[in-house]
Short mmCIF file of C-alpha atoms in Angstrom, two decimals:
data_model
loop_
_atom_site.label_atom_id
_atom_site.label_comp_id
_atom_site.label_asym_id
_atom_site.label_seq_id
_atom_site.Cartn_x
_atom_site.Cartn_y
_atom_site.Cartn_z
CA UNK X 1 0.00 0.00 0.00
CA UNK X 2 2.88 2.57 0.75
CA UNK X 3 4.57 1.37 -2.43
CA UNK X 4 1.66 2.55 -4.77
CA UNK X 5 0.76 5.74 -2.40
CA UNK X 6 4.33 6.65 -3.74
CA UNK X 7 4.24 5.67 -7.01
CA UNK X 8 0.59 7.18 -7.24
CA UNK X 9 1.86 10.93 -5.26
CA UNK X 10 5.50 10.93 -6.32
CA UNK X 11 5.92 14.56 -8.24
CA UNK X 12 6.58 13.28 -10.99
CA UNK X 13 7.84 16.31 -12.95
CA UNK X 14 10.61 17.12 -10.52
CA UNK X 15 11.56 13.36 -11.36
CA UNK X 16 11.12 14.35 -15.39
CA UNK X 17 13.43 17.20 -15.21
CA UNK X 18 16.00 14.91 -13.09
CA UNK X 19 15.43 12.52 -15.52
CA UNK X 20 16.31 15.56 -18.83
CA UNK X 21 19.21 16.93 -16.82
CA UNK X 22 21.06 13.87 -16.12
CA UNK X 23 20.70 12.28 -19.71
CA UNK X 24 22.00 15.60 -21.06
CA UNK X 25 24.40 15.27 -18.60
CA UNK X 26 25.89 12.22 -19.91
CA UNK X 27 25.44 13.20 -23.74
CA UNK X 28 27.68 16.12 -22.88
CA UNK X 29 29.84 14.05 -20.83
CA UNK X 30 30.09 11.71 -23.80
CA UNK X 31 31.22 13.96 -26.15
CA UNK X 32 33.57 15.74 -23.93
CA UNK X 33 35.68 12.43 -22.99
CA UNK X 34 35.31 10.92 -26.32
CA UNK X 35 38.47 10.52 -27.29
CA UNK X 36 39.75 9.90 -23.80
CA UNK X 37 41.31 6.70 -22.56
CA UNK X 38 40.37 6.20 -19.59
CA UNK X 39 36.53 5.59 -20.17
CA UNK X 40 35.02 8.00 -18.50
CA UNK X 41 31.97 8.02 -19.86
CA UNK X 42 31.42 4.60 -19.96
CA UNK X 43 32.26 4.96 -16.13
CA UNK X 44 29.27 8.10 -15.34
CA UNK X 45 26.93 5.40 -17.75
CA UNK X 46 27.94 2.66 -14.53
CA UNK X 47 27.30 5.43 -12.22
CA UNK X 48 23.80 6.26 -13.30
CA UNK X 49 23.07 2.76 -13.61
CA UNK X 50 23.46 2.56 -9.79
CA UNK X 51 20.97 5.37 -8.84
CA UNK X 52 17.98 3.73 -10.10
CA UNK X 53 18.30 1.01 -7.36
CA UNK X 54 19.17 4.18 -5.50
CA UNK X 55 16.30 5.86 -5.81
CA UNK X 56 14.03 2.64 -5.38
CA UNK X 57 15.95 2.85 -1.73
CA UNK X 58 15.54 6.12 -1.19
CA UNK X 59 11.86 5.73 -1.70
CA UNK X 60 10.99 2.31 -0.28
CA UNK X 61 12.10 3.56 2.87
CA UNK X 62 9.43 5.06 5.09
CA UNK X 63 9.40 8.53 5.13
CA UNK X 64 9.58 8.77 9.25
CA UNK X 65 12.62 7.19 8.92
CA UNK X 66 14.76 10.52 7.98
CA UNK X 67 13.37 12.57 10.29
CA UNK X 68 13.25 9.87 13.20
CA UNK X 69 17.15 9.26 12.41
CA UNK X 70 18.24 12.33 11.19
CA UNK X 71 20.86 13.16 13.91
CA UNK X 72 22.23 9.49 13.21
CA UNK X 73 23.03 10.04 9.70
CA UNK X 74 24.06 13.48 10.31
CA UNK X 75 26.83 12.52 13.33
CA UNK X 76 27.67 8.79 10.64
CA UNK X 77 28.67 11.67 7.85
CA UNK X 78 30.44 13.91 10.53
CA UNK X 79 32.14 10.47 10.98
CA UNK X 80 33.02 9.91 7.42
CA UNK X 81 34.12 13.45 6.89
CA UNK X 82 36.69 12.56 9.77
CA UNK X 83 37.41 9.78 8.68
CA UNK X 84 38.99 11.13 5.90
CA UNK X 85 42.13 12.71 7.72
CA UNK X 86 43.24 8.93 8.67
CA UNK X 87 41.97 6.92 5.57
CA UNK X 88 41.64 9.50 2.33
CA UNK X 89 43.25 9.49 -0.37
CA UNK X 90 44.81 12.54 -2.00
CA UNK X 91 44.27 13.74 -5.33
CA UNK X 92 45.63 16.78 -6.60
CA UNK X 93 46.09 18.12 -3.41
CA UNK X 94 42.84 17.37 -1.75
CA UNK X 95 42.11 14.29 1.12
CA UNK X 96 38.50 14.40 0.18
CA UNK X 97 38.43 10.90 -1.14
CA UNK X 98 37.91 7.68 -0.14
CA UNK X 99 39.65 4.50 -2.40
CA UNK X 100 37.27 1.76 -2.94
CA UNK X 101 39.40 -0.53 -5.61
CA UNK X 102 39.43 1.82 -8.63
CA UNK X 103 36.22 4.02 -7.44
CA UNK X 104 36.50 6.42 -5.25
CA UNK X 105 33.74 7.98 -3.08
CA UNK X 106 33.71 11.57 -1.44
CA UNK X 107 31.80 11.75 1.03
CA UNK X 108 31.14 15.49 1.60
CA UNK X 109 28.84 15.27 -1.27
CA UNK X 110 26.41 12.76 0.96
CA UNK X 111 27.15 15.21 3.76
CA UNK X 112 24.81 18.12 2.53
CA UNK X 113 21.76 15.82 2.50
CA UNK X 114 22.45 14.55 6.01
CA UNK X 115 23.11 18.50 6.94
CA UNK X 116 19.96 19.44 5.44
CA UNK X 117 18.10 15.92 7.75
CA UNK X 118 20.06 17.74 10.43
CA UNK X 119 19.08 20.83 10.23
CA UNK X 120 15.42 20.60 9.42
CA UNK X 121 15.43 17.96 12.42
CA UNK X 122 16.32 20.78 15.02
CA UNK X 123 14.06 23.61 13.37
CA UNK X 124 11.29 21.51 13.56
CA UNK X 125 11.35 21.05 17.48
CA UNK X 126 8.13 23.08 18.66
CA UNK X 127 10.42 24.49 21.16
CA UNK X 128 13.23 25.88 18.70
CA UNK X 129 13.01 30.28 18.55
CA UNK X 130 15.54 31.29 16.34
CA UNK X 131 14.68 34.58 17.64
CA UNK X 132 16.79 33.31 20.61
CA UNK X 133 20.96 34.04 20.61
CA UNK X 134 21.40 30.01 22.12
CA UNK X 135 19.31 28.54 19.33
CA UNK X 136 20.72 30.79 16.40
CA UNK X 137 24.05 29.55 17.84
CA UNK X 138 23.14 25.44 17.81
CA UNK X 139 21.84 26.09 14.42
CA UNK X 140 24.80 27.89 13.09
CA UNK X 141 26.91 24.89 14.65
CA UNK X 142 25.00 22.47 12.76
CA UNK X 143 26.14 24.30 9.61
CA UNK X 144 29.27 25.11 10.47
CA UNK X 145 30.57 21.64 11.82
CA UNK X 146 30.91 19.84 8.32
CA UNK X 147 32.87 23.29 6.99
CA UNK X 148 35.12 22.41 10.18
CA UNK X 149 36.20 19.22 8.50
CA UNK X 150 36.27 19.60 4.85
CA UNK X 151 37.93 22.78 4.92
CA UNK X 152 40.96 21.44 6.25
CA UNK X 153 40.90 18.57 3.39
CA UNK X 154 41.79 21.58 1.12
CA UNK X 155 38.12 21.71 -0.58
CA UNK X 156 36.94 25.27 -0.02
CA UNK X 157 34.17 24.44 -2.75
CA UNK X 158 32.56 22.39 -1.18
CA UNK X 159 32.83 24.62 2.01
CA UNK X 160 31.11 27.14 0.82
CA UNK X 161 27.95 25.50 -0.72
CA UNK X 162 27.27 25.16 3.42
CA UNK X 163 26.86 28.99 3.54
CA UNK X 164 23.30 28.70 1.63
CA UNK X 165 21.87 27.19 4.43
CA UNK X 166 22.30 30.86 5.80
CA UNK X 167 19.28 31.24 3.71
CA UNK X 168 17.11 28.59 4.97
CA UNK X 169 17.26 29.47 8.82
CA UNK X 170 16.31 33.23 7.71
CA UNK X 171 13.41 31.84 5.82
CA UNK X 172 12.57 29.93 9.72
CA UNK X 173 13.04 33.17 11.82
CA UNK X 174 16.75 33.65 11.75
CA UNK X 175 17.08 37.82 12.44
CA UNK X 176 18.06 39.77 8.95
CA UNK X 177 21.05 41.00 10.31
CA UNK X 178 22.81 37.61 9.54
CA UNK X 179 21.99 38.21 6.31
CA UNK X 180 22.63 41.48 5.70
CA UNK X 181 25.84 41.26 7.81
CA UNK X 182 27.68 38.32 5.63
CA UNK X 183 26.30 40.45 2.50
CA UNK X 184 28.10 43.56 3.80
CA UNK X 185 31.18 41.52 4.32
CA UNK X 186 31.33 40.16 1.07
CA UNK X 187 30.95 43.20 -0.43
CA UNK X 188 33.80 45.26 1.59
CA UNK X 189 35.77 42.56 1.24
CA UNK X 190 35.54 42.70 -3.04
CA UNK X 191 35.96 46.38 -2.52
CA UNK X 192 38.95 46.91 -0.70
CA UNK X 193 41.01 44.07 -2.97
CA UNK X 194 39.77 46.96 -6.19
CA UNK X 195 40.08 50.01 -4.19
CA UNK X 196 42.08 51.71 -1.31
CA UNK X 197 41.07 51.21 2.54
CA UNK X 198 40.93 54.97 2.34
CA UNK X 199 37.81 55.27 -0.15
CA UNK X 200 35.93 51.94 1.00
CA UNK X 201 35.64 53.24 4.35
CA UNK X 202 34.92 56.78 2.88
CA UNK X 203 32.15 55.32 1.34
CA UNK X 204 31.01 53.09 4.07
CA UNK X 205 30.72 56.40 5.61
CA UNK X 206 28.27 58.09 3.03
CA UNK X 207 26.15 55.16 2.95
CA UNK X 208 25.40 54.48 7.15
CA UNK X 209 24.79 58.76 6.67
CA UNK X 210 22.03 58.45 4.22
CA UNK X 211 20.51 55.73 6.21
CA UNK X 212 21.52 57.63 9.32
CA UNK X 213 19.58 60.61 8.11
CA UNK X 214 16.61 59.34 6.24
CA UNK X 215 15.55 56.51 9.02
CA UNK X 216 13.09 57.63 11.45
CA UNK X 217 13.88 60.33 14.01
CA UNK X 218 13.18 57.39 17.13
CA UNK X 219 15.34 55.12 14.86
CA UNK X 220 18.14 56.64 15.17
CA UNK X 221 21.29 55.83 17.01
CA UNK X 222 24.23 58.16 16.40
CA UNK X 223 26.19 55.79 18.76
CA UNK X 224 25.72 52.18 16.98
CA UNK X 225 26.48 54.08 13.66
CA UNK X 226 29.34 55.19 15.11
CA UNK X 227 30.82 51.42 16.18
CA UNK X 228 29.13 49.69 12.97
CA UNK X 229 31.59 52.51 10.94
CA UNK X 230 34.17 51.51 13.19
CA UNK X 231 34.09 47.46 12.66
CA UNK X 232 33.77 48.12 8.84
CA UNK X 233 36.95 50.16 9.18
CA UNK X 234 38.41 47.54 11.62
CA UNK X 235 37.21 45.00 8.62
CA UNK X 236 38.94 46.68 5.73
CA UNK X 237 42.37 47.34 7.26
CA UNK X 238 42.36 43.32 7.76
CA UNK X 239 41.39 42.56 4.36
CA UNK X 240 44.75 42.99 2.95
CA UNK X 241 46.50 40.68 6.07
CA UNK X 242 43.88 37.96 5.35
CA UNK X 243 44.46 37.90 1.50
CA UNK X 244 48.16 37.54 1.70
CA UNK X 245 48.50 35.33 4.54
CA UNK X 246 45.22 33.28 4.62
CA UNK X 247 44.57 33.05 1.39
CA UNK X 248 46.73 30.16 -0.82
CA UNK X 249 48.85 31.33 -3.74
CA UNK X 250 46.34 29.97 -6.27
CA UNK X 251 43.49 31.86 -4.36
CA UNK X 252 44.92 35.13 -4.84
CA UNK X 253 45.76 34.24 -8.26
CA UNK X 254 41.96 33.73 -9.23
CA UNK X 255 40.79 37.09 -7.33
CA UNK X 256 43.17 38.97 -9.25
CA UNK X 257 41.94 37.18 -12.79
CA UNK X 258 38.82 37.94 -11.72
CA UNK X 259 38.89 41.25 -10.87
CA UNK X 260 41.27 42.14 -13.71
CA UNK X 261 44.32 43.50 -11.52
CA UNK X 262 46.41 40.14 -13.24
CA UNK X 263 45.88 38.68 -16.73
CA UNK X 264 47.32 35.25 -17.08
CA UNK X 265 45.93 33.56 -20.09
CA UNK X 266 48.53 30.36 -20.38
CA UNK X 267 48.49 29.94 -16.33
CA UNK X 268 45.89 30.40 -13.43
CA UNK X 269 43.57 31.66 -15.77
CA UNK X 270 44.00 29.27 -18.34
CA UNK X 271 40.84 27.18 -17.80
CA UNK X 272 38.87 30.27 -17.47
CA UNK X 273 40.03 31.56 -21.18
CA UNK X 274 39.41 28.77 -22.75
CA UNK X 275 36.20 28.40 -21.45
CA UNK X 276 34.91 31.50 -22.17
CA UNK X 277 36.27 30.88 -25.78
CA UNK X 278 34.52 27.62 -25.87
CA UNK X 279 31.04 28.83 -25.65
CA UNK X 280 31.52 32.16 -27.17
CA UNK X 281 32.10 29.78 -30.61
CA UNK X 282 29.23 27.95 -29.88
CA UNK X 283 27.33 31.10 -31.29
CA UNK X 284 23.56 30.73 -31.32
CA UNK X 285 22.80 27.57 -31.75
CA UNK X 286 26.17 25.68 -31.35
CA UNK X 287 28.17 23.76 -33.61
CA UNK X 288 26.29 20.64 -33.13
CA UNK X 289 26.37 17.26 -31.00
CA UNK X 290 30.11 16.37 -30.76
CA UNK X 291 30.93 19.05 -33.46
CA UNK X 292 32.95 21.25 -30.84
CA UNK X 293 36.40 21.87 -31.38
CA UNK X 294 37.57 23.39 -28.50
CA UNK X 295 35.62 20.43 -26.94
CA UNK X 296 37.45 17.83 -29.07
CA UNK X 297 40.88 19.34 -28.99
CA UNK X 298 41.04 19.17 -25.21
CA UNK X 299 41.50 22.77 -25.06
CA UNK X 300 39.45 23.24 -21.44
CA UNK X 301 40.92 20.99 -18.70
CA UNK X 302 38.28 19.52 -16.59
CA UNK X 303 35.33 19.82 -19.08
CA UNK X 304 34.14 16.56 -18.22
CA UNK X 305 33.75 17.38 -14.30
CA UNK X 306 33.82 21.50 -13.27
CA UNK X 307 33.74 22.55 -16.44
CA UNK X 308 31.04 20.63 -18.48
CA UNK X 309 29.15 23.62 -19.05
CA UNK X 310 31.51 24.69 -21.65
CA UNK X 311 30.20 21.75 -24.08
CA UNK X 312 26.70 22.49 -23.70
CA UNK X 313 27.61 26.17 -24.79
CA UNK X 314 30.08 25.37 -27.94
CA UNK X 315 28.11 22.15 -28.91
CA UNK X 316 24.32 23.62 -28.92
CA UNK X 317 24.88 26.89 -28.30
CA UNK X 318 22.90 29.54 -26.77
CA UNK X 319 19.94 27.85 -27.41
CA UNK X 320 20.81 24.67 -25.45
CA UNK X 321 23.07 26.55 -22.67
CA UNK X 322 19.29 28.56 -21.96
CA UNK X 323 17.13 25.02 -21.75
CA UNK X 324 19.85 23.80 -19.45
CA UNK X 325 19.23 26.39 -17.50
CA UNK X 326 15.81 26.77 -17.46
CA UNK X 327 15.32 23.09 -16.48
CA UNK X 328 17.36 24.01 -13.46
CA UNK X 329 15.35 26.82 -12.71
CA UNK X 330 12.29 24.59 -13.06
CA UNK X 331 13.31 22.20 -10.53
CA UNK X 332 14.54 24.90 -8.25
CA UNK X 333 11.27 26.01 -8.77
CA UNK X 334 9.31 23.38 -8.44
CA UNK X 335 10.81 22.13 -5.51
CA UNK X 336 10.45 25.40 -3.65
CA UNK X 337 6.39 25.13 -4.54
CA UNK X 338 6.74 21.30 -2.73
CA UNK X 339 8.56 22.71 0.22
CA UNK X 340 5.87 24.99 0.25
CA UNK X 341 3.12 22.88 0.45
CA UNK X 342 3.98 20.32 2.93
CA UNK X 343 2.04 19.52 6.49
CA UNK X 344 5.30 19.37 8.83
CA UNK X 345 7.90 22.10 9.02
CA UNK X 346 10.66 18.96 9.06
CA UNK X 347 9.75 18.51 5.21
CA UNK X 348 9.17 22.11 4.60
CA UNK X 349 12.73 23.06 6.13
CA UNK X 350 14.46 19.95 4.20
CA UNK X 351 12.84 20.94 0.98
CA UNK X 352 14.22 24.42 1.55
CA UNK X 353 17.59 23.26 1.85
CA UNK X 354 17.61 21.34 -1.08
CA UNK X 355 16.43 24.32 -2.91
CA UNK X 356 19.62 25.91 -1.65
CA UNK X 357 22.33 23.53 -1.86
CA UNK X 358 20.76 22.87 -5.64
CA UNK X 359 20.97 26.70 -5.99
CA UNK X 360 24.44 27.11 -5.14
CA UNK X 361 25.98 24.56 -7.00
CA UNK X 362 24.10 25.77 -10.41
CA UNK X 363 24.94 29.59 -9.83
CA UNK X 364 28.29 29.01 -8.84
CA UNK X 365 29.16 26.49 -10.99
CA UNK X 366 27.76 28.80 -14.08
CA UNK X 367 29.14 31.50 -12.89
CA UNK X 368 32.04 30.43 -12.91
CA UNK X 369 32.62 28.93 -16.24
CA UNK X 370 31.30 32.28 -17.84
CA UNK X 371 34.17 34.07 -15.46
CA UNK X 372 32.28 35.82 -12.92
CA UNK X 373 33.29 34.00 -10.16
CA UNK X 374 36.50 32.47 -8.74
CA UNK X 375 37.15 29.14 -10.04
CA UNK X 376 36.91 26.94 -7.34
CA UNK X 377 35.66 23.24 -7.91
CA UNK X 378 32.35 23.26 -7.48
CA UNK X 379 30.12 20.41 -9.95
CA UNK X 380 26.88 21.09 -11.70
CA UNK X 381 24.30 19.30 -10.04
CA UNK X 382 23.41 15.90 -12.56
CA UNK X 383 25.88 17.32 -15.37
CA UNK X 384 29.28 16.76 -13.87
CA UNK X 385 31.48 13.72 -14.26
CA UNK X 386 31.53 11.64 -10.88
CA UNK X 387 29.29 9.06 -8.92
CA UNK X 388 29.39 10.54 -5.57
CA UNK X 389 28.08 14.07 -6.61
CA UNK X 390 25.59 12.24 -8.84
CA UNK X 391 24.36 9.84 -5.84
CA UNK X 392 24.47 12.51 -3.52
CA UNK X 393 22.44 15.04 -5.05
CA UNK X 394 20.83 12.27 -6.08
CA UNK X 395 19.99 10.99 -2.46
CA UNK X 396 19.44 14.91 -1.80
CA UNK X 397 16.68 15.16 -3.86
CA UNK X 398 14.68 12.32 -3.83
CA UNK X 399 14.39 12.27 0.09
CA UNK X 400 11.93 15.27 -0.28
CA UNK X 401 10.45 13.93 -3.02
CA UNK X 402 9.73 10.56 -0.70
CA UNK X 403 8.82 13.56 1.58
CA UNK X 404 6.30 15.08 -0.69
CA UNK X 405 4.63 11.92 -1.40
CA UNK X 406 4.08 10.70 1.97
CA UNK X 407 2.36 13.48 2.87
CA UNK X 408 -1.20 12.45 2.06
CA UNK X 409 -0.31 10.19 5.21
CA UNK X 410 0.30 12.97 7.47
CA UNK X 411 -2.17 15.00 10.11
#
């Protein structure tokens, strides 16, 4: 009887569009390892294989059973993550991995589902007030104690897809000055590596005067203007500190590309070049299914995995590279209309976060490949080469939609 109440109330366009993305995922994955050696595509065709038993897991398991053992799974992946500093392998740099014969699994990508279990297990206590310093701080915790252990591995890209959840607790009560206070951050932090302390915190100045002036007379407070001026300008005089001494080599490198103080076409920002050149060719409509040159000639490193994007815009052009991306924004979409509509704030909060962490991983991922953003190693979600990011986000979504379809079961 469960069974067919699934089968009957799965959402079954959510699983259409997972369905579209991760076929077109493999065509481009196809043509961008073609005339590899290693079989890589044969290897993502094994992979995908694997998540329809998977998903059959995923959904034959009652759906009580992730909320009643969320905290389980979330302190096992804690473990994993761990784990890693003992048992990983290293590749290129990174511990991240775990060797299983010739596969290897990374288990940070299972980690944001069992942070997102996590999480929405401890909003959805009736007693939980995020309104409350202790409880924003447990919550935080939850969502900072995975970055604890995979920053470390190096993986800073993975790292920061954690920040989204950010997000989610604001959308369950979390005060807006979280929000606004990490956007501020970001933003004198961008500003001070283009422009002198001097004028950021000149023009910090004019902009806590305007909203000095125009709030309301009982609003303001001459006094915290004062101090928040004062950590801003305590902010931008570390900025430089952090970026030469925190910062790795290779980090700096990529600001700079980015922000156009260093151009370095043959080195750092090699990848990003080519990239851009790749699906600038593609024109329109592309130069058709495993027509691309750049593609073919192995001119972008990493196509196959960070950089897949770069097929879809050479090989089918603008045309494609917009229905990849709006069958993205339709299951971002439609998953935030699910999360919406569900009858317990557990499912409501985990469909939120899987919203996010789906979010994240698109933007950045595009965003990077068109070089407006650091390049930094995160995958596009169903696209990119590799069987833990595909089982994980995998595992990710289909939980909700196990979630979504139990539903008609619950009070």
């Amino acid at each position: 009887m469960k069974n067919q109440s699934v089968k009957n109330n799965i959402d079954w366009i959510s699983v259409f569009i997972y369905i579209a993305l991760v076929t077109l995922g493999w065509l481009n994955i196809y043509s961008s390892s073609l005339l590899s050696t290693d079989g890589t595509y044969q290897k993502q065709l094994i992979f995908i294989c694997c998540t329809i038993p998977l998903i059959f897991v995923v959904l034959f398991v009652d759906g009580k059973f992730y909320e009643k053992y969320a905290s389980i799974i979330f302190g096992v992946s804690l473990l994993s993550l761990a784990g890693l500093f003992l048992f990983g392998k290293t590749i290129a740099g990174q511990r991240c991995w775990y060797a299983i014969g010739s596969f290897t699994l990374q288990p940070s990508e299972f980690a944001k589902a069992a942070t997102s279990l996590a999480l929405a297990k401890y909003l959805s206590d009736t007693q939980i007030n995020l309104k409350e310093t202790n409880r924003q701080i447990q919550a935080l915790a939850i969502m900072l104690l995975p970055v604890i252990l995979i920053l470390p591995q190096p993986d800073p890209g993975s790292a920061l897809i954690y920040s989204v959840f950010i997000l989610v607790l604001y959308r369950e009560g979390l005060p807006s000055w979280y929000v606004w206070t990490a956007f501020i951050t970001i933003v004198l932090f961008v500003l001070t590596l283009v422009l002198e302390p001097y004028v950021v915190i000149g023009i910090a100045f004019i902009v806590l005067a305007i909203i000095h002036f125009k709030g309301r007379v009982v609003d303001r407070n001459l006094l915290l203007s004062a101090i928040l001026l004062a950590l801003m300008s305590g902010f931008v005089f570390s900025v430089d500190y952090v970026f030469d001494n925190v910062f790795k080599q290779h980090h700096r490198d990529r600001f700079n590309i980015l922000l156009g103080k260093t151009v370095d076409m043959k080195g750092i920002g090699y990848n990003t070049n080519q990239s851009e050149i790749a699906i600038g060719s593609g024109g329109w409509i592309g130069k058709g299914f495993l027509e691309g040159t750049q593609t073919k000639g192995g001119f972008v490193p990493e196509q196959h995995t960070d950089y897949i994007f770069t097929t879809v815009g050479e090989e089918w052009g603008f045309a494609g590279s917009l229905t990849v991306v709006a069958l993205f924004v339709g299951l971002l979409l439609r998953v935030i209309y699910l999360a919406e509509r569900q009858k317990t704030k557990f499912s409501r909060v985990y469909g939120y976060c899987v919203a996010g962490i789906l979010f994240i991983h698109f933007f950045v991922n595009i965003a990077m490949v068109i070089g407006i953003f650091p390049t930094i190693g995160v995958p596009l979600p169903f696209f990119s080469y590799g069987g833990s990011g595909l089982w994980g986000f995998t595992i990710l979504l289909f939980i909700f939609l196990k979630m979504d379809a139990n539903k008609v079961n619950e009070w």
